């Protein structure tokens, strides 16, 4: 006898749920997990081979041998997160720029920096408020902003990051329309960005800081969000100073975001934000209503990894693994597409992504021929249109390749399949 399904009417969803519908990241993560036989150069999973299993194992053993600390780790902690980790983080992440070292009270620990982005946006944005983003940009944050009803305005960026001239023009234009005081933030993924792999140059860092600082003084208050998710994944060249080390008033308007997801482990999921002092209480009020503190166990584990030096020792292993994968990606692109003027890519100095621009007539979106051909050939990528705001005229011929999760053979195979799909499409 079959049991009848209970007849429950579906609840009416909130407007916010409607705004969240169709979020690209959920779909991309699902695709990667659902089709393990396809070569995924899409979702930004990290490298399995260099996950810090042994280092974390050692940290866990040390925790197990210290019942007092273990007991503490298993308990709730402060809403802002472990004070000792925040102190350590301030020290560790600004070790080369001690003058810019923030007070631990300005740091809020979150379950990954996505949670921090959400928290900050929730605390500072009303529907209709404007966030200017360097485009193409991190599409998960676009989803967060859409969910809050914020208006996202894209500003062109090149291999040196956001174009300052274009940003100034946009801001002036908005001001003329009477919307200057609705601009609440400028968002930049400052190093090896997701998706385009570009890094904000030193000169642009200074210009951006000057522009925002001037706007705050002359027009209205706004924040400069510097998302440093990939900062520790540099494989070539000299590192650059963080934005907060480059302007004497930075502590009043720059928000620096960091995460251990890419440089250590996303499963542990510890991220953070450094915020202007006046914002902390407001963010913590909201965080209190959400979870009154992100998982403390993860924070204690990360602190142990920092304290013991495991983090510093493991970082070169991760960097080395990704550098080789980046080189495999560029080599494969060169081999498959080299000499084809219709296909361009940038060589990033770090991070996890390579951004490609194909022949203008090729539509890389999910309803286009190229996507279809790629899936049939057995390879996944992120269609570039996800990385542009709804109001932008997104170029339809771009794609993001993520080289994080595949090994070098997988990368070569994926790029070869992509080239075959491309030939299927343009022939
Ligand atoms: N910012 C950017 C630009 C990212 O690409 C990511 C991860 N994909 C994050 C923030 C956040 O990652 P997590 O929440 O795992 O810290």
Coordinates of C-alpha atoms and ligand atoms in Angstrom, one line a residue:
X1 CA 0.0 0.0 0.0
X2 CA 1.5 3.3 -0.9
X3 CA 1.3 6.1 1.5
X4 CA -0.3 9.2 0.1
X5 CA 1.8 12.3 -0.1
X6 CA 0.6 14.8 2.5
X7 CA -1.2 17.6 0.8
X8 CA 0.8 20.6 2.0
X9 CA 0.4 23.9 0.1
X10 CA 3.7 25.5 -0.7
X11 CA 4.4 28.5 1.4
X12 CA 4.6 31.9 -0.3
X13 CA 8.3 32.8 -0.5
X14 CA 9.8 36.1 0.6
X15 CA 10.7 38.7 -2.0
X16 CA 14.3 38.1 -1.0
X17 CA 14.0 34.4 -2.0
X18 CA 12.8 35.5 -5.3
X19 CA 15.8 37.7 -5.8
X20 CA 18.1 34.8 -4.9
X21 CA 16.6 32.5 -7.5
X22 CA 18.9 31.1 -10.1
X23 CA 22.2 32.0 -8.3
X24 CA 25.0 30.9 -10.6
X25 CA 27.3 29.6 -7.9
X26 CA 24.9 26.9 -6.7
X27 CA 24.4 25.7 -10.2
X28 CA 28.1 25.6 -11.0
X29 CA 29.0 23.8 -7.8
X30 CA 26.2 21.2 -8.5
X31 CA 27.3 20.7 -12.1
X32 CA 30.9 19.9 -10.9
X33 CA 29.7 17.4 -8.3
X34 CA 26.9 15.9 -10.5
X35 CA 29.1 15.3 -13.6
X36 CA 32.3 14.0 -12.2
X37 CA 33.2 12.6 -15.6
X38 CA 33.2 16.0 -17.2
X39 CA 36.5 17.9 -16.9
X40 CA 35.5 20.9 -14.8
X41 CA 37.4 24.0 -15.4
X42 CA 34.4 25.8 -13.9
X43 CA 33.6 25.8 -10.2
X44 CA 36.4 27.2 -8.0
X45 CA 37.1 24.1 -5.9
X46 CA 40.7 24.0 -4.6
X47 CA 43.4 21.5 -5.3
X48 CA 42.8 18.2 -3.6
X49 CA 46.5 17.1 -3.8
X50 CA 47.8 20.1 -1.8
X51 CA 45.1 20.3 0.9
X52 CA 46.9 20.4 4.2
X53 CA 45.8 17.0 5.5
X54 CA 49.0 16.2 7.4
X55 CA 49.4 19.6 8.8
X56 CA 45.8 19.7 10.0
X57 CA 46.2 16.2 11.4
X58 CA 49.1 17.4 13.4
X59 CA 47.2 20.4 14.6
X60 CA 44.3 18.2 15.6
X61 CA 46.6 15.8 17.6
X62 CA 48.1 18.8 19.5
X63 CA 44.6 19.9 20.2
X64 CA 43.7 16.4 21.4
X65 CA 46.6 16.5 23.8
X66 CA 45.5 19.8 25.3
X67 CA 42.2 19.1 26.9
X68 CA 41.8 22.7 28.2
X69 CA 42.2 24.1 24.7
X70 CA 40.1 21.4 23.1
X71 CA 37.3 22.0 25.6
X72 CA 37.5 25.7 24.8
X73 CA 37.4 25.0 21.1
X74 CA 34.2 23.0 21.5
X75 CA 32.5 25.8 23.3
X76 CA 30.8 29.0 21.8
X77 CA 33.0 32.1 21.7
X78 CA 32.6 35.8 21.1
X79 CA 30.4 37.0 18.2
X80 CA 33.4 38.6 16.5
X81 CA 35.3 35.3 16.9
X82 CA 38.3 34.2 19.0
X83 CA 40.1 37.2 20.3
X84 CA 43.5 35.5 20.3
X85 CA 43.0 34.6 16.6
X86 CA 42.1 38.1 15.8
X87 CA 45.2 39.4 17.5
X88 CA 47.3 36.8 15.7
X89 CA 45.7 37.6 12.4
X90 CA 46.4 41.3 12.7
X91 CA 50.0 40.5 13.4
X92 CA 50.4 37.8 10.8
X93 CA 48.6 39.4 7.8
X94 CA 50.2 42.8 8.3
X95 CA 53.7 41.5 9.2
X96 CA 55.3 43.4 6.3
X97 CA 53.3 46.6 7.0
X98 CA 53.4 47.0 10.8
X99 CA 52.3 50.6 10.6
X100 CA 49.0 49.5 9.0
X101 CA 48.4 46.7 11.6
X102 CA 44.8 47.0 12.7
X103 CA 43.6 46.7 16.3
X104 CA 42.1 43.2 16.8
X105 CA 38.8 44.8 17.7
X106 CA 38.5 45.9 14.1
X107 CA 38.6 42.3 12.9
X108 CA 35.5 40.2 12.6
X109 CA 35.9 36.5 11.9
X110 CA 33.3 34.8 9.7
X111 CA 32.6 31.4 8.2
X112 CA 34.5 32.3 5.0
X113 CA 34.8 35.8 3.6
X114 CA 31.6 35.3 1.7
X115 CA 29.8 35.5 5.0
X116 CA 31.7 38.7 5.7
X117 CA 30.7 40.2 2.4
X118 CA 27.1 39.4 3.2
X119 CA 27.3 40.8 6.7
X120 CA 28.9 44.0 5.6
X121 CA 26.4 44.5 2.7
X122 CA 23.5 43.8 5.0
X123 CA 24.7 46.3 7.5
X124 CA 25.4 49.1 5.0
X125 CA 23.1 48.7 2.0
X126 CA 19.4 49.6 1.6
X127 CA 17.5 48.6 -1.6
X128 CA 18.6 51.1 -4.3
X129 CA 22.0 51.8 -2.8
X130 CA 24.8 51.6 -5.2
X131 CA 27.9 49.5 -5.3
X132 CA 30.5 50.1 -8.0
X133 CA 32.4 47.0 -9.0
X134 CA 35.4 46.5 -11.2
X135 CA 34.1 44.4 -14.1
X136 CA 34.2 41.5 -14.7
X137 CA 33.7 40.7 -11.0
X138 CA 33.2 38.0 -8.4
X139 CA 29.7 36.7 -9.4
X140 CA 28.8 35.4 -5.9
X141 CA 29.0 38.9 -4.6
X142 CA 26.8 40.1 -7.4
X143 CA 24.3 37.6 -6.2
X144 CA 24.6 38.9 -2.6
X145 CA 24.0 42.4 -3.8
X146 CA 21.1 41.5 -6.0
X147 CA 19.6 39.6 -3.0
X148 CA 19.7 42.8 -1.0
X149 CA 18.1 44.9 -3.7
X150 CA 21.3 47.0 -4.1
X151 CA 22.1 48.4 -7.5
X152 CA 25.4 47.2 -9.0
X153 CA 27.2 49.4 -11.5
X154 CA 30.1 47.9 -13.4
X155 CA 33.2 49.8 -14.1
X156 CA 35.6 48.6 -16.7
X157 CA 38.8 47.0 -15.5
X158 CA 42.0 45.8 -17.3
X159 CA 45.0 43.8 -16.3
X160 CA 45.9 46.6 -13.8
X161 CA 42.5 46.4 -12.2
X162 CA 39.7 49.0 -12.1
X163 CA 40.1 51.9 -14.5
X164 CA 40.2 55.0 -12.3
X165 CA 39.2 57.4 -15.0
X166 CA 36.1 55.4 -15.8
X167 CA 35.3 55.1 -12.1
X168 CA 35.5 58.8 -11.7
X169 CA 33.3 59.4 -14.7
X170 CA 30.7 57.0 -13.4
X171 CA 30.7 58.6 -10.0
X172 CA 30.4 62.1 -11.4
X173 CA 27.6 60.9 -13.7
X174 CA 25.7 59.5 -10.7
X175 CA 26.2 62.7 -8.8
X176 CA 24.8 64.7 -11.6
X177 CA 21.7 62.4 -11.5
X178 CA 21.3 63.2 -7.8
X179 CA 22.5 59.7 -6.9
X180 CA 25.9 60.6 -5.6
X181 CA 25.0 59.9 -2.0
X182 CA 23.6 56.5 -2.9
X183 CA 27.1 55.3 -3.8
X184 CA 28.0 53.2 -0.7
X185 CA 31.0 51.2 -1.8
X186 CA 33.5 50.5 -4.5
X187 CA 34.4 46.8 -4.6
X188 CA 37.7 45.4 -5.9
X189 CA 39.2 42.0 -5.9
X190 CA 42.6 43.4 -5.5
X191 CA 45.0 40.6 -6.3
X192 CA 44.7 38.0 -9.1
X193 CA 41.0 38.6 -9.2
X194 CA 38.2 36.3 -9.7
X195 CA 37.4 36.0 -12.6
X196 CA 40.0 37.9 -14.7
X197 CA 43.2 37.3 -12.8
X198 CA 44.1 40.9 -12.8
X199 CA 45.9 42.7 -10.0
X200 CA 45.4 46.4 -9.0
X201 CA 48.7 48.1 -9.8
X202 CA 50.4 50.2 -7.2
X203 CA 49.7 53.4 -9.1
X204 CA 46.0 52.5 -9.4
X205 CA 45.9 51.6 -5.7
X206 CA 47.0 55.1 -4.8
X207 CA 44.7 56.7 -7.3
X208 CA 41.7 54.7 -6.1
X209 CA 42.4 55.6 -2.5
X210 CA 42.7 59.2 -3.4
X211 CA 39.5 59.2 -5.4
X212 CA 37.5 57.5 -2.6
X213 CA 39.0 59.7 0.1
X214 CA 38.2 62.8 -1.8
X215 CA 34.7 61.7 -2.5
X216 CA 34.1 61.1 1.2
X217 CA 35.3 64.5 2.1
X218 CA 33.6 66.5 -0.7
X219 CA 30.5 64.4 -1.5
X220 CA 29.3 61.6 0.8
X221 CA 30.7 58.7 2.9
X222 CA 31.5 55.5 1.1
X223 CA 33.6 52.4 1.7
X224 CA 36.4 50.9 -0.4
X225 CA 36.2 47.1 -0.2
X226 CA 39.4 45.3 -1.0
X227 CA 38.7 41.6 -1.3
X228 CA 42.0 39.8 -0.8
X229 CA 40.8 36.2 -1.3
X230 CA 43.8 35.3 -3.5
X231 CA 46.4 37.5 -2.0
X232 CA 48.5 34.6 -0.7
X233 CA 48.4 32.8 -4.0
X234 CA 51.2 34.8 -5.7
X235 CA 53.4 32.7 -8.0
X236 CA 55.5 35.4 -9.7
X237 CA 56.6 39.0 -9.0
X238 CA 56.8 41.2 -6.0
X239 CA 53.9 41.5 -3.6
X240 CA 52.2 44.9 -3.4
X241 CA 51.2 46.7 -0.2
X242 CA 47.6 46.3 0.9
X243 CA 45.3 49.3 0.4
X244 CA 45.2 50.0 4.1
X245 CA 49.0 50.6 4.1
X246 CA 48.8 53.2 1.4
X247 CA 46.6 56.0 2.8
X248 CA 46.8 57.7 6.1
X249 CA 43.0 57.7 6.5
X250 CA 42.5 54.2 5.2
X251 CA 41.3 52.9 8.6
X252 CA 38.3 55.1 8.2
X253 CA 37.0 53.8 4.9
X254 CA 39.0 50.8 3.6
X255 CA 37.6 47.3 4.4
X256 CA 40.1 44.5 3.9
X257 CA 38.8 41.0 3.5
X258 CA 40.7 37.8 3.8
X259 CA 40.1 34.1 3.9
X260 CA 42.0 30.9 4.5
X261 CA 39.8 29.0 2.0
X262 CA 42.2 29.2 -0.9
X263 CA 45.5 29.4 0.9
X264 CA 44.8 26.6 3.4
X265 CA 41.4 24.9 3.4
X266 CA 37.9 25.8 2.4
X267 CA 36.5 23.0 4.5
X268 CA 37.7 24.8 7.7
X269 CA 36.1 28.0 6.2
X270 CA 37.6 30.8 8.2
X271 CA 37.5 34.2 6.7
X272 CA 37.6 37.7 8.1
X273 CA 37.1 41.4 7.5
X274 CA 39.0 44.4 8.9
X275 CA 36.5 47.3 9.2
X276 CA 36.5 50.9 10.3
X277 CA 36.0 51.0 14.1
X278 CA 32.6 52.7 14.0
X279 CA 31.1 49.8 11.9
X280 CA 32.1 46.9 14.2
X281 CA 29.2 47.2 16.7
X282 CA 26.7 47.3 13.9
X283 CA 28.1 44.3 12.1
X284 CA 28.2 42.4 15.4
X285 CA 24.6 43.3 16.1
X286 CA 23.6 41.7 12.8
X287 CA 25.9 38.8 13.3
X288 CA 24.4 38.2 16.8
X289 CA 21.1 37.8 15.1
X290 CA 22.5 35.3 12.6
X291 CA 24.8 33.0 14.5
X292 CA 26.4 35.0 17.4
X293 CA 29.8 33.7 16.3
X294 CA 31.2 31.6 13.5
X295 CA 32.4 28.0 14.3
X296 CA 34.9 28.4 17.1
X297 CA 36.5 25.0 16.5
X298 CA 37.6 26.1 13.1
X299 CA 39.1 29.3 14.5
X300 CA 41.1 27.4 17.2
X301 CA 42.4 25.0 14.5
X302 CA 43.5 27.9 12.3
X303 CA 45.1 29.6 15.3
X304 CA 47.0 26.4 16.0
X305 CA 48.1 26.2 12.4
X306 CA 49.3 29.8 12.5
X307 CA 50.9 29.6 15.9
X308 CA 52.8 26.4 15.2
X309 CA 54.1 27.6 11.8
X310 CA 52.1 24.8 9.9
X311 CA 50.3 27.5 7.9
X312 CA 53.6 29.2 6.8
X313 CA 55.2 25.9 6.0
X314 CA 52.3 24.7 4.0
X315 CA 51.8 27.8 1.9
X316 CA 54.7 27.2 -0.5
X317 CA 53.4 23.7 -1.2
X318 CA 50.0 25.2 -2.3
X319 CA 51.7 28.0 -4.2
X320 CA 54.0 25.6 -6.0
X321 CA 51.1 23.3 -6.9
X322 CA 49.1 26.1 -8.4
X323 CA 52.0 27.7 -10.2
X324 CA 52.5 24.5 -12.0
X325 CA 48.8 24.3 -12.8
X326 CA 48.8 27.8 -14.1
X327 CA 51.7 27.0 -16.3
X328 CA 50.0 23.9 -17.6
X329 CA 46.9 26.0 -18.4
X330 CA 48.9 28.6 -20.3
X331 CA 50.9 26.0 -22.1
X332 CA 47.7 24.1 -23.1
X333 CA 46.1 27.3 -24.3
X334 CA 49.2 28.1 -26.3
X335 CA 49.2 24.7 -27.8
X336 CA 45.5 24.6 -28.6
X337 CA 44.8 28.2 -29.5
X338 CA 48.2 29.8 -30.0
X339 CA 48.4 31.8 -33.2
X340 CA 44.6 32.2 -33.3
X341 CA 44.1 35.9 -33.1
X342 CA 40.5 35.5 -32.3
X343 CA 41.2 34.1 -28.9
X344 CA 42.9 36.2 -26.2
X345 CA 43.9 35.4 -22.6
X346 CA 45.7 37.1 -19.8
X347 CA 48.6 35.6 -17.9
X348 CA 47.9 36.2 -14.2
X349 CA 50.7 36.4 -11.6
X350 CA 48.7 34.3 -9.2
X351 CA 45.2 33.1 -8.2
X352 CA 43.2 30.4 -9.7
X353 CA 41.7 31.7 -12.9
X354 CA 42.4 32.5 -16.5
X355 CA 40.0 34.7 -18.4
X356 CA 39.5 34.1 -22.1
X357 CA 38.0 36.3 -24.8
X358 CA 36.8 34.4 -27.8
X359 CA 35.7 35.5 -31.3
X360 CA 33.1 38.1 -30.8
X361 CA 30.4 36.1 -32.5
X362 CA 30.8 33.1 -30.1
X363 CA 28.1 33.1 -27.4
X364 CA 29.5 31.4 -24.4
X365 CA 26.3 31.4 -22.4
X366 CA 24.4 28.3 -21.4
X367 CA 21.9 28.6 -24.2
X368 CA 24.6 29.0 -26.9
X369 CA 26.2 26.5 -29.2
X370 CA 29.6 26.6 -27.6
X371 CA 28.3 25.6 -24.2
X372 CA 26.4 22.8 -25.7
X373 CA 29.4 21.6 -27.7
X374 CA 31.6 21.9 -24.6
X375 CA 29.3 19.8 -22.4
X376 CA 29.0 17.2 -25.2
X377 CA 32.8 17.1 -25.5
X378 CA 33.0 16.7 -21.7
X379 CA 34.3 20.0 -20.3
X380 CA 32.8 22.7 -18.1
X381 CA 33.7 26.4 -17.8
X382 CA 32.1 29.5 -16.3
X383 CA 30.3 31.6 -19.0
X384 CA 31.7 35.1 -18.6
X385 CA 28.3 36.8 -18.6
X386 CA 27.8 35.7 -14.9
X387 CA 30.6 38.1 -13.9
X388 CA 28.8 41.3 -15.1
X389 CA 26.1 43.2 -13.4
X390 CA 22.6 43.0 -14.8
X391 CA 22.7 46.5 -16.1
X392 CA 26.0 46.1 -18.0
X393 CA 26.2 45.2 -21.6
X394 CA 28.1 42.0 -20.9
X395 CA 30.3 40.7 -23.7
X396 CA 28.9 37.3 -24.6
X397 CA 32.2 35.9 -25.8
X398 CA 34.1 35.5 -22.5
X399 CA 34.8 32.6 -20.2
X400 CA 36.5 31.9 -16.9
X401 CA 38.7 28.9 -16.6
X402 CA 39.6 27.7 -13.1
X403 CA 42.7 25.6 -12.9
X404 CA 42.4 24.8 -9.1
X405 CA 40.9 21.4 -9.0
X406 CA 42.2 19.6 -12.0
X407 CA 45.6 18.0 -12.1
X408 CA 47.9 19.0 -14.9
X409 CA 46.7 16.2 -17.2
X410 CA 43.1 17.2 -16.5
X411 CA 43.9 20.8 -17.4
X412 CA 45.5 19.7 -20.7
X413 CA 42.6 17.4 -21.4
X414 CA 40.0 20.1 -20.5
X415 CA 41.7 22.8 -22.7
X416 CA 41.9 20.3 -25.6
X417 CA 38.2 19.5 -25.3
X418 CA 37.5 23.2 -25.2
X419 CA 39.4 23.7 -28.4
X420 CA 37.4 20.9 -30.0
X421 CA 34.2 22.4 -28.8
X422 CA 35.4 25.8 -30.2
X423 CA 36.1 24.2 -33.6
X424 CA 32.7 22.5 -33.5
X425 CA 31.1 25.9 -32.9
X426 CA 32.9 28.1 -35.4
X427 CA 33.3 25.7 -38.2
Ligands
LIG1 N1 36.0 36.6 -2.6 C1 36.4 36.1 -3.8 C2 36.8 37.0 -4.9 C3 36.3 34.7 -4.0 O1 36.6 34.2 -5.2 C4 35.9 33.9 -2.9 C5 35.8 32.4 -3.1 N2 35.4 31.9 -4.3 C6 35.6 34.5 -1.7 C7 35.7 35.9 -1.6 C8 35.1 33.8 -0.5 O2 35.5 32.5 -0.2 P1 35.2 31.9 1.2 O3 33.8 32.3 1.6 O4 35.4 30.4 1.1 O5 36.2 32.5 2.2

